[in-house]
Coordinates of C-alpha atoms and ligand atoms in Angstrom, one line a residue:
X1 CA 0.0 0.0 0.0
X2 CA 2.6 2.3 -0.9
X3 CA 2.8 5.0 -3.3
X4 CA 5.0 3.2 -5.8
X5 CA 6.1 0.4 -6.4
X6 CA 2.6 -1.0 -6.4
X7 CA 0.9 -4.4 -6.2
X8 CA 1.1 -6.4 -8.9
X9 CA -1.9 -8.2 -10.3
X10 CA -1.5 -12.1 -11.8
X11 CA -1.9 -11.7 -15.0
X12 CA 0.8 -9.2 -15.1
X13 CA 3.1 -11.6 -12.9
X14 CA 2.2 -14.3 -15.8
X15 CA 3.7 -11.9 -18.5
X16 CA 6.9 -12.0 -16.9
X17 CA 7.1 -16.1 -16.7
X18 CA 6.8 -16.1 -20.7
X19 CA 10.3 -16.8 -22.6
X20 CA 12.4 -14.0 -23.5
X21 CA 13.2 -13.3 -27.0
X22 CA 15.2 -10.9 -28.7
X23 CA 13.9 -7.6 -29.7
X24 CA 14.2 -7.3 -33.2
X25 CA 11.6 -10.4 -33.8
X26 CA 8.4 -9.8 -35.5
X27 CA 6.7 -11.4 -32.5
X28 CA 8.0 -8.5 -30.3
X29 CA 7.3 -6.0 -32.8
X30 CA 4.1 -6.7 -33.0
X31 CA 4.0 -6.0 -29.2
X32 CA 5.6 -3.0 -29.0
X33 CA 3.5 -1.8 -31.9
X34 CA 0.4 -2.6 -30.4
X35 CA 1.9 -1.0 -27.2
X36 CA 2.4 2.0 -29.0
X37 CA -0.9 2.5 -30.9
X38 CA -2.6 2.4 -27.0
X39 CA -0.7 4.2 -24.7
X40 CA -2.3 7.6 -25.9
X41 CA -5.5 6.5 -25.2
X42 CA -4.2 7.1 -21.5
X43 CA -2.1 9.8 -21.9
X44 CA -5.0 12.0 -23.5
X45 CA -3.4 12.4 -26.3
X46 CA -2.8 12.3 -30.3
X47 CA 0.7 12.9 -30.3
X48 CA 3.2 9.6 -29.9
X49 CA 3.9 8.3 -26.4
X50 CA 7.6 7.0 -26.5
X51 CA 8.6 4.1 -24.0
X52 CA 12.0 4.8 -22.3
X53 CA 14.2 2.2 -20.0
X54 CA 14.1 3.9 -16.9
X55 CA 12.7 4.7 -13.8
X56 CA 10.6 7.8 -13.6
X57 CA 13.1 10.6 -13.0
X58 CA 14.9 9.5 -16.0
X59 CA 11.7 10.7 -18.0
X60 CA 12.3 13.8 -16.1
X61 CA 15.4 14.4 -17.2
X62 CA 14.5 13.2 -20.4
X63 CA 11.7 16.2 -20.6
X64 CA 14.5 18.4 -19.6
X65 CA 17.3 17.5 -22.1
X66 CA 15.4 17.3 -24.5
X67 CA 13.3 20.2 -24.7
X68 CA 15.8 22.9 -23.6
X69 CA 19.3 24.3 -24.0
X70 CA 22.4 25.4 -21.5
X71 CA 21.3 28.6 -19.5
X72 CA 17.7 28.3 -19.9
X73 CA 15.3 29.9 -17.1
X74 CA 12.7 27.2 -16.1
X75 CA 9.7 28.1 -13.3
X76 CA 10.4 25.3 -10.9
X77 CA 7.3 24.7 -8.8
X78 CA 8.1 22.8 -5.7
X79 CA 5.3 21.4 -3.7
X80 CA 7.4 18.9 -2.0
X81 CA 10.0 16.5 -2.2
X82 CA 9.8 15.5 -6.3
X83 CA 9.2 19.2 -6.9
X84 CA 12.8 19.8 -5.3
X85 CA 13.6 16.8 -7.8
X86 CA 13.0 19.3 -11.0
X87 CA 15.0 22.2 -9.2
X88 CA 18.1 19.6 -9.0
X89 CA 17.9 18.4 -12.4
X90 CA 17.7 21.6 -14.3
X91 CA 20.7 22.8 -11.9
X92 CA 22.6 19.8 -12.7
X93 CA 21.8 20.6 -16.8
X94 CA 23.3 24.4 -16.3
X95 CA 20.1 25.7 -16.1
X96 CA 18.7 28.9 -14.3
X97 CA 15.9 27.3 -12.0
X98 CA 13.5 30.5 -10.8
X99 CA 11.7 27.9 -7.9
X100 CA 8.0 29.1 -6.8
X101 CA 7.9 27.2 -2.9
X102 CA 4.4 26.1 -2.1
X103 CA 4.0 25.1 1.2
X104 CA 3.7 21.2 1.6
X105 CA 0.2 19.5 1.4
X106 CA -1.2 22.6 -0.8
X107 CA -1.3 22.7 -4.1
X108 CA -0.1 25.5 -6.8
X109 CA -1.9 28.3 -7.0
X110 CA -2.1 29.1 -11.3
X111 CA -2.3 33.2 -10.2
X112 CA 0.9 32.7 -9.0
X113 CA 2.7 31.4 -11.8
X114 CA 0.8 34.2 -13.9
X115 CA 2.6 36.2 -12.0
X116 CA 6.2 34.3 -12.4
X117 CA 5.4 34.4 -16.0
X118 CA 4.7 38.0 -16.7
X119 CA 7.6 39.4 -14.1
X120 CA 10.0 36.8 -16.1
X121 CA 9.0 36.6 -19.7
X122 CA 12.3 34.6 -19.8
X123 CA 11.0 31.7 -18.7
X124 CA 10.9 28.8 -21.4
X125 CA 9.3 25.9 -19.1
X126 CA 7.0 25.4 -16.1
X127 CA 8.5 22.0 -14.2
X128 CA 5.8 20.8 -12.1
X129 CA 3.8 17.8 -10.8
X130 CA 0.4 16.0 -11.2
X131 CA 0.2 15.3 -7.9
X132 CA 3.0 15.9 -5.3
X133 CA 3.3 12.4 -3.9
X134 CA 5.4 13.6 -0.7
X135 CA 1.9 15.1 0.6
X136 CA -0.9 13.7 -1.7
X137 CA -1.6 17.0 -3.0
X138 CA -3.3 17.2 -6.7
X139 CA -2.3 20.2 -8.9
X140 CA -5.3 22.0 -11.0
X141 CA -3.1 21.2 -14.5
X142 CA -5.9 22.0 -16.6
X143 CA -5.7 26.0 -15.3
X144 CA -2.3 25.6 -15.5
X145 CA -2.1 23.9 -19.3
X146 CA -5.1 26.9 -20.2
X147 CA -2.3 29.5 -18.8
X148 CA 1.0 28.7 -20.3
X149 CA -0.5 27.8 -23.5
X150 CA -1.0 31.6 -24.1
X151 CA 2.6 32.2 -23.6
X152 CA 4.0 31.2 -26.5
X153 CA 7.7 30.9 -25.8
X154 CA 7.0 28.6 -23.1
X155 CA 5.8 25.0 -22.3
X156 CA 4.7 23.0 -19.3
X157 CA 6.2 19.5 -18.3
X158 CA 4.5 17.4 -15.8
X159 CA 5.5 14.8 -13.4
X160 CA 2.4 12.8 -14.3
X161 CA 3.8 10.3 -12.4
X162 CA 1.2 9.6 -9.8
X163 CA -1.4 10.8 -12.4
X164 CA -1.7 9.5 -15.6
X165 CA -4.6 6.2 -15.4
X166 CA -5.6 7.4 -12.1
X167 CA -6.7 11.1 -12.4
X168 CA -8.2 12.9 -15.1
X169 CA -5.6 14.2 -16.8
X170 CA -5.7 15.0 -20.4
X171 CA -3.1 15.8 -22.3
X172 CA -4.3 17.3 -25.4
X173 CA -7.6 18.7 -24.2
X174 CA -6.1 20.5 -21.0
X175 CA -2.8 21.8 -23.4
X176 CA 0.0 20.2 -21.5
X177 CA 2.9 20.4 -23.5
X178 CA 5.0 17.3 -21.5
X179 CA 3.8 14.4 -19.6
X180 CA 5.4 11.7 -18.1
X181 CA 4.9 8.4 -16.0
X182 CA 6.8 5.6 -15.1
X183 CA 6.0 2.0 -14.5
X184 CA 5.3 1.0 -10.8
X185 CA 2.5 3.5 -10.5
X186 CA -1.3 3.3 -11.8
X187 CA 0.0 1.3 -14.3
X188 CA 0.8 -1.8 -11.8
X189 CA 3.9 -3.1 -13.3
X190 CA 7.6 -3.3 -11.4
X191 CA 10.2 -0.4 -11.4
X192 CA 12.0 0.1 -14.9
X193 CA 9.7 1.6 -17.3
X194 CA 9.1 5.6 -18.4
X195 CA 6.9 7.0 -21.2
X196 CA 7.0 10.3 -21.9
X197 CA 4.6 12.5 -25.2
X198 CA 5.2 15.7 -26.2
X199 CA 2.9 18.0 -27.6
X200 CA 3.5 19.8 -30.8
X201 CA 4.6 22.9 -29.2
X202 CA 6.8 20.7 -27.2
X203 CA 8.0 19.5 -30.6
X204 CA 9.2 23.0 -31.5
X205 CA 11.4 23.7 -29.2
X206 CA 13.0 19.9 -29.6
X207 CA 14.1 21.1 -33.0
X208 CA 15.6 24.4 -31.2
X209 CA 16.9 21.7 -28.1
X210 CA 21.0 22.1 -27.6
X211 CA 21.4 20.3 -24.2
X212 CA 23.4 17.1 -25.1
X213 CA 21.5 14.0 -25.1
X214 CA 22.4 10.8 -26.3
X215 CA 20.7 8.0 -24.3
X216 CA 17.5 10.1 -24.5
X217 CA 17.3 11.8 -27.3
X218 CA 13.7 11.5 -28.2
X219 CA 14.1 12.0 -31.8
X220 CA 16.5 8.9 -32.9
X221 CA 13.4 7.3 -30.4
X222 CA 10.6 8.4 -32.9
X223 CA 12.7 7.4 -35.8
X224 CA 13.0 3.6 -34.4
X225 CA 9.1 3.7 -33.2
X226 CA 8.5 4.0 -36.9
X227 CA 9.9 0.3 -37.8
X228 CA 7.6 -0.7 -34.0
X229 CA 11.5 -0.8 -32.2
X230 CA 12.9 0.6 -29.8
X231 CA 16.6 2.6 -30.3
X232 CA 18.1 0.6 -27.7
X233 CA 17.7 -3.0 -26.7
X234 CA 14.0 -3.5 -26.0
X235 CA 13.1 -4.5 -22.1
X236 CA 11.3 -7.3 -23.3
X237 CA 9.4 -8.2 -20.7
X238 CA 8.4 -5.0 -19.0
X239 CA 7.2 -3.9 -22.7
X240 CA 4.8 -7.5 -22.8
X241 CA 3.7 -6.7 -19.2
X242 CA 2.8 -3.1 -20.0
X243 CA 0.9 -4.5 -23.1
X244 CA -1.2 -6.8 -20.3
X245 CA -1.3 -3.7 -18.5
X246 CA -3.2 -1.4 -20.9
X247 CA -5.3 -4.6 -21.9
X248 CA -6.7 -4.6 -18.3
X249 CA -7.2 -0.8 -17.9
X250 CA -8.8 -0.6 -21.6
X251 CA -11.1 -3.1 -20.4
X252 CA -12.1 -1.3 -17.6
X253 CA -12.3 1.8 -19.4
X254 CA -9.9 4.8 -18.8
X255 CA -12.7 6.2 -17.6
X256 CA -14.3 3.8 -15.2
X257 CA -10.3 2.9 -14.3
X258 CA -9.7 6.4 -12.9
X259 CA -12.9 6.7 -11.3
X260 CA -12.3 3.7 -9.8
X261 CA -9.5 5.5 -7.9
X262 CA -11.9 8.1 -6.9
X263 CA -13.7 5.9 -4.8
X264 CA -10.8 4.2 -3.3
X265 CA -9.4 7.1 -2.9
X266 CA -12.7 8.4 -0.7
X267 CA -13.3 5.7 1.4
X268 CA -9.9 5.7 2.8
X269 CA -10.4 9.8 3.6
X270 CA -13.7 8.7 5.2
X271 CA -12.3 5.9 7.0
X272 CA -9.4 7.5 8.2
X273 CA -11.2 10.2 9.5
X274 CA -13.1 7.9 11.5
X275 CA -9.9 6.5 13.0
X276 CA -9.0 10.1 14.2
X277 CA -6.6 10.8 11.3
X278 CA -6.7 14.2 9.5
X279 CA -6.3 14.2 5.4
X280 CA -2.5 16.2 5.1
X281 CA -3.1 17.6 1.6
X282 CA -5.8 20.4 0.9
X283 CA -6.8 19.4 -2.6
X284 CA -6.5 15.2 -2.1
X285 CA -4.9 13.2 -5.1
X286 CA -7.3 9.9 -5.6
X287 CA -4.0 8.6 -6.1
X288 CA -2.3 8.4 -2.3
X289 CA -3.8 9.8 1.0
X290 CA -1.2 11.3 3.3
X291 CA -3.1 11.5 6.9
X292 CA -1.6 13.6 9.4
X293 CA -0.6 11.7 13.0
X294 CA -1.8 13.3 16.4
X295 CA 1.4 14.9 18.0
X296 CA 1.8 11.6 20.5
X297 CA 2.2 9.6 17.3
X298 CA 5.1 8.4 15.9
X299 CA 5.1 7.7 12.3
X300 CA 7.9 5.8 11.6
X301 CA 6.3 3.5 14.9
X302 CA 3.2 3.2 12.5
X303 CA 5.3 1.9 10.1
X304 CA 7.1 -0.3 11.7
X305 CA 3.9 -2.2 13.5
X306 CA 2.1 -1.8 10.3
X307 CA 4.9 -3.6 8.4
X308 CA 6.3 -6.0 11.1
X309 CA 3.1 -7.2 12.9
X310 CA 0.4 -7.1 9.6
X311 CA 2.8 -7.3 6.9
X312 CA 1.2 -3.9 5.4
X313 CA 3.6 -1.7 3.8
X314 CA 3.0 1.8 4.1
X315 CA 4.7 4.7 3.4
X316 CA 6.3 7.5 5.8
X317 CA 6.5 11.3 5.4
X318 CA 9.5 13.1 4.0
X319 CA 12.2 15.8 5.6
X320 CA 10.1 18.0 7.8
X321 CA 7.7 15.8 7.5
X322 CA 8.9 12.6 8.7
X323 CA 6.9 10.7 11.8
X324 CA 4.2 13.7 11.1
X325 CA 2.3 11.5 8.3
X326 CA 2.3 8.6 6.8
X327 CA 1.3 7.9 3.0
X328 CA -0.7 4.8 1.8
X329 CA -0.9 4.4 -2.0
X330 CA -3.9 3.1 -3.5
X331 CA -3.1 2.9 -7.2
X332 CA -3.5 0.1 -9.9
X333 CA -5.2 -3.0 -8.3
X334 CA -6.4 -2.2 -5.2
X335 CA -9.3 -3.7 -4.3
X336 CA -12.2 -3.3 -1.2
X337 CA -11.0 -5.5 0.7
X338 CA -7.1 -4.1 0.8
X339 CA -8.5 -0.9 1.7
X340 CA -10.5 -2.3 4.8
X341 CA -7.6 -4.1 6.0
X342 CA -5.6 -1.7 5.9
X343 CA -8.1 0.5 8.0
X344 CA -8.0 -2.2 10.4
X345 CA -4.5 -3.2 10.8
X346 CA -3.9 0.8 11.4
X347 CA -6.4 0.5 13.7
X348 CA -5.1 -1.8 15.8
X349 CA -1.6 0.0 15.6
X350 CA -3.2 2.8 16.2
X351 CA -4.8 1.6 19.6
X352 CA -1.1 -0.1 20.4
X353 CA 0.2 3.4 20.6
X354 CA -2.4 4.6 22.8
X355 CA -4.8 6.5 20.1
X356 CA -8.4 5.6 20.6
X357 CA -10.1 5.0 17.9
X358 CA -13.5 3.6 15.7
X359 CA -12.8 0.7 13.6
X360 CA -16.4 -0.9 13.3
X361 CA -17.3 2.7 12.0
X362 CA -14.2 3.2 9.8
X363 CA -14.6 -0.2 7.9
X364 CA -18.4 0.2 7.9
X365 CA -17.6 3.9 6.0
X366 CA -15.6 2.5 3.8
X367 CA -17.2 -1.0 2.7
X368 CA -20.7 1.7 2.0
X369 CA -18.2 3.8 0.0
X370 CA -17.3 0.9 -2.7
X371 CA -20.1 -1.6 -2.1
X372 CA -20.5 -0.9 -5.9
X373 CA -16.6 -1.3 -6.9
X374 CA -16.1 -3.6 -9.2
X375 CA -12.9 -6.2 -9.4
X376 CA -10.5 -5.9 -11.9
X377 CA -10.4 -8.4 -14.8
X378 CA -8.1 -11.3 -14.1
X379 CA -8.0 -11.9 -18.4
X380 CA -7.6 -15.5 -17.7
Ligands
PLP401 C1 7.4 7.8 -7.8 C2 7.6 9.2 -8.3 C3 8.7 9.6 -9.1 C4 9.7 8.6 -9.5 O1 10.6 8.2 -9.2 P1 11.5 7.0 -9.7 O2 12.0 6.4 -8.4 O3 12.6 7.6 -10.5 O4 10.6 6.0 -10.5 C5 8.8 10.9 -9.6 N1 7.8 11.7 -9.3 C6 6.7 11.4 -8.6 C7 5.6 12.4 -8.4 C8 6.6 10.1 -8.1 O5 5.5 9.7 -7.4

C-alpha cells in the first residue's frame, strides 16, 4: 500500500514467466507496436507516447534534455520532495531554475505562476507535478495547461507520475505540452519503465533543443518507433507486461479505471477520519492519501507495526515531514478489501500506541463507500 512500487496483479506476474526473446523479432514488434498505438489512449493524447528504460526521473530528465538548452530559465514549482527533484535536475543541466515554494500538502496556486510568467518573460518551461506524492496533494493542471499555452515561448512538463490512469488528466484537451509516468504506478507493473509524449509545441522547441542528449534523445526514439523498435535493446518483458497492463485498464475503461481511484481514494479519507486521522493535503490526489498523525504519534512507529506485525507496507512522510504523516498508496489493483484491512490493521496500531479509535465505523464507511466497486479483470 505504498505509493509506488505498487501491487502487482496475476496476469501481469504471468507476463513475466513467458520466454524472452530478442527484440528485433516480429513477435515483439508486434507487441511493442500494439503497445504503442494504445498508450495515448491514457495519456490523453494524439501525439506519440515513447517508452524509455528507466525509472521515472529518467523521464524527467528526459523532458529536460530534451526540450531545452544550457542557460535556460525554467519556473520550478516545488510542492514537495519531487518538486525539489526538477529544481536539482535543471541545476545539474546548467540551467537557471526561478523555484515558486508552495507550502507542503497545498497545491499551486495558477495566479501565481501568472505572476512568475509576466515578471519573467524569460522563462521557457513550467517543471511541475500531477500530484506531489510527498503530501498527496493534486495540482489543477488544466488551469495551469489553459495559462502557459497563451505564452508562447514557453511549455509545461509534468511529473504525471502519480497521475496519468488514475486522475483525469488529459493531455491534449487541458494543453500540456509534457507528460510523463513511469511504470510502478497506476500502471501496476515493477520499477524500470518511463513513457513520456510531447505535444506539438513541445516538438518546436526539440528542434531548437542544444542540451546534449544521447541515451534520450527522443528523436533517434521516434525514428525507431517508426519500424515498431525501440533505439536501444528492448526491455522485453516490461514492454509485454505493459501491453497486459493497458489490456486490463482498456477493459475497464480509462474512464471507469480512474474513477475507480476516486472511490478508493474516498473511502480511505472517510475511513481515516473515523480512526482520528486528518487528510494532510488540501486538494486530495485519488492517487495516495497522506493523513496527518496526532502529536503523540510516531510515524515511523506506525510503520514499523504496520509492516512487522500485519505485513502492510505503508509509506512515511519526507524531511520536515517525517513521523508527522504517513502515506498509503492506492493505485492500480487495489481492491475493497485491501482498503478495509488496511483501515484495520492501522487501527489496531493505532490503539497499540495509545490512540483511541473507531474501527467498526471506519470499515463500515468505507465498505458503503465501494459496495458498488467492481474487481479488476483477471484476463484468464
Ligand atoms: C514515484 C515518483 C517519481 C519517480 O521516481 P523513480 O523512483 O525515478 O521512479 C517521480 N515523481 C513522482 C511524483 C513520483 O510519485
Amino acid at each position: 500500500m505504498t505509493p509506488g512500487p505498487v501491487h502487482v496483479p496475476e496476469a501481469i506476474m504471468q507476463s513475466f514467466s513467458a520466454p524472452i526473446i530478442h527484440h528485433r523479432t516480429e513477435s515483439f514488434e508486434s507487441d511493442l507496436k500494439i503497445v504503442l498505438e494504445k498508450l495515448p489512449l491514457i495519456f490523453k493524447t494524439k501525439q506519440p507516447v515513447f517508452i524509455q528504460t528507466s525509472t521515472g526521473s529518467g523521464a524527467m530528465e528526459s523532458a529536460i534534455v530534451n526540450t531545452l538548452s544550457p542557460g535556460d530559465t525554467v519556473l520550478s514549482v516545488v510542492c514537495g520532495k519531487f518538486g525539489e527533484r526538477w529544481t536539482e535536475i535543471s541545476k545539474a543541466y546548467g540551467l537557471n531554475p526561478i523555484v515558486y515554494t508552495v507550502e507542503w500538502g497545498k497545491s499551486f496556486e495558477v495566479s501565481r505562476i501568472k505572476t512568475y510568467l509576466d515578471e519573467n518573460p524569460q522563462i521557457k518551461a513550467v517543471l511541475c507535478q500531477g500530484c506531489e506524492t510527498s503530501t498527496g496533494a493534486l495540482n489543477p493542471l488544466h488551469e495551469l495547461g489553459e495559462l502557459v499555452s497563451k505564452y508562447p515561448a514557453t511549455i509545461t512538463i509534468v511529473d504525471g507520475i502519480t497521475s496519468l490512469g488514475a486522475t483525469h488528466l488529459q493531455m491534449d484537451a487541458w494543453k500540456l505540452d509534457v507528460v510523463l509516468g513511469g511504470s510502478q504506478k497506476a500502471f501496476m507493473l515493477p520499477t524500470g519503465l518511463s513513457m513520456i509524449s510531447f505535444s506539438e509545441k513541445a516538438w518546436g522547441f526539440i528542434q531548437k533543443s542544444k542540451l546534449p542528449k544521447y541515451y534520450w534523445d527522443i528523436q533517434r526514439e521516434k525514428k525507431a518507433n517508426e519500424k515498431h523498435q525501440t533505439f536501444f535493446s528492448s526491455p522485453v518483458s516490461l514492454i509485454r507486461a505493459l501491453k497486459t497492463s493497458i489490456d486490463i485498464i482498456l477493459k475497464v475503461g480509462v474512464d471507469p479505471f480512474i474513477q475507480r481511484h476516486e472511490q478508493i481514494a474516498q473511502a480511505f479519507r472517510e475511513g481515516g477520519k473515523h480512526l482520528g486521522l486528518e487528510v494532510f493535503a488540501q486538494n486530495p490526489s485519488p492517487t495516495v492519501t497522506a493523513f496527518k498523525l496526532p502529536d503523540s504519534i510516531n510515524g515511523e512507529k506506525v510503520q514499523f507495526i504496520m509492516e512487522n506485525k500485519y505485513c502492510v507496507t505503508i509509506a512515511g512522510g519526507q524531511e520536515h515531514l517525517k513521523g508527522k504523516i504517513i502515506r498509503i498508496g492506492h493505485m492500480g489493483a487495489i481492491d475493497p478489501e485491501h482498503v478495509t484491512s488496511t483501515l484495520e490493521k492501522l487501527s489496531l496500531t493505532l490503539t497499540e500506541l495509545g490512540h483511541k479509535n473507531n474501527p467498526e465505523v471506519a470499515v463500515k464507511t468505507a465498505q458503503a463507500l465501494l459496495k458498488d466497486l467492481k474487481p479488476l479483470p483477471s484476463l484468464q
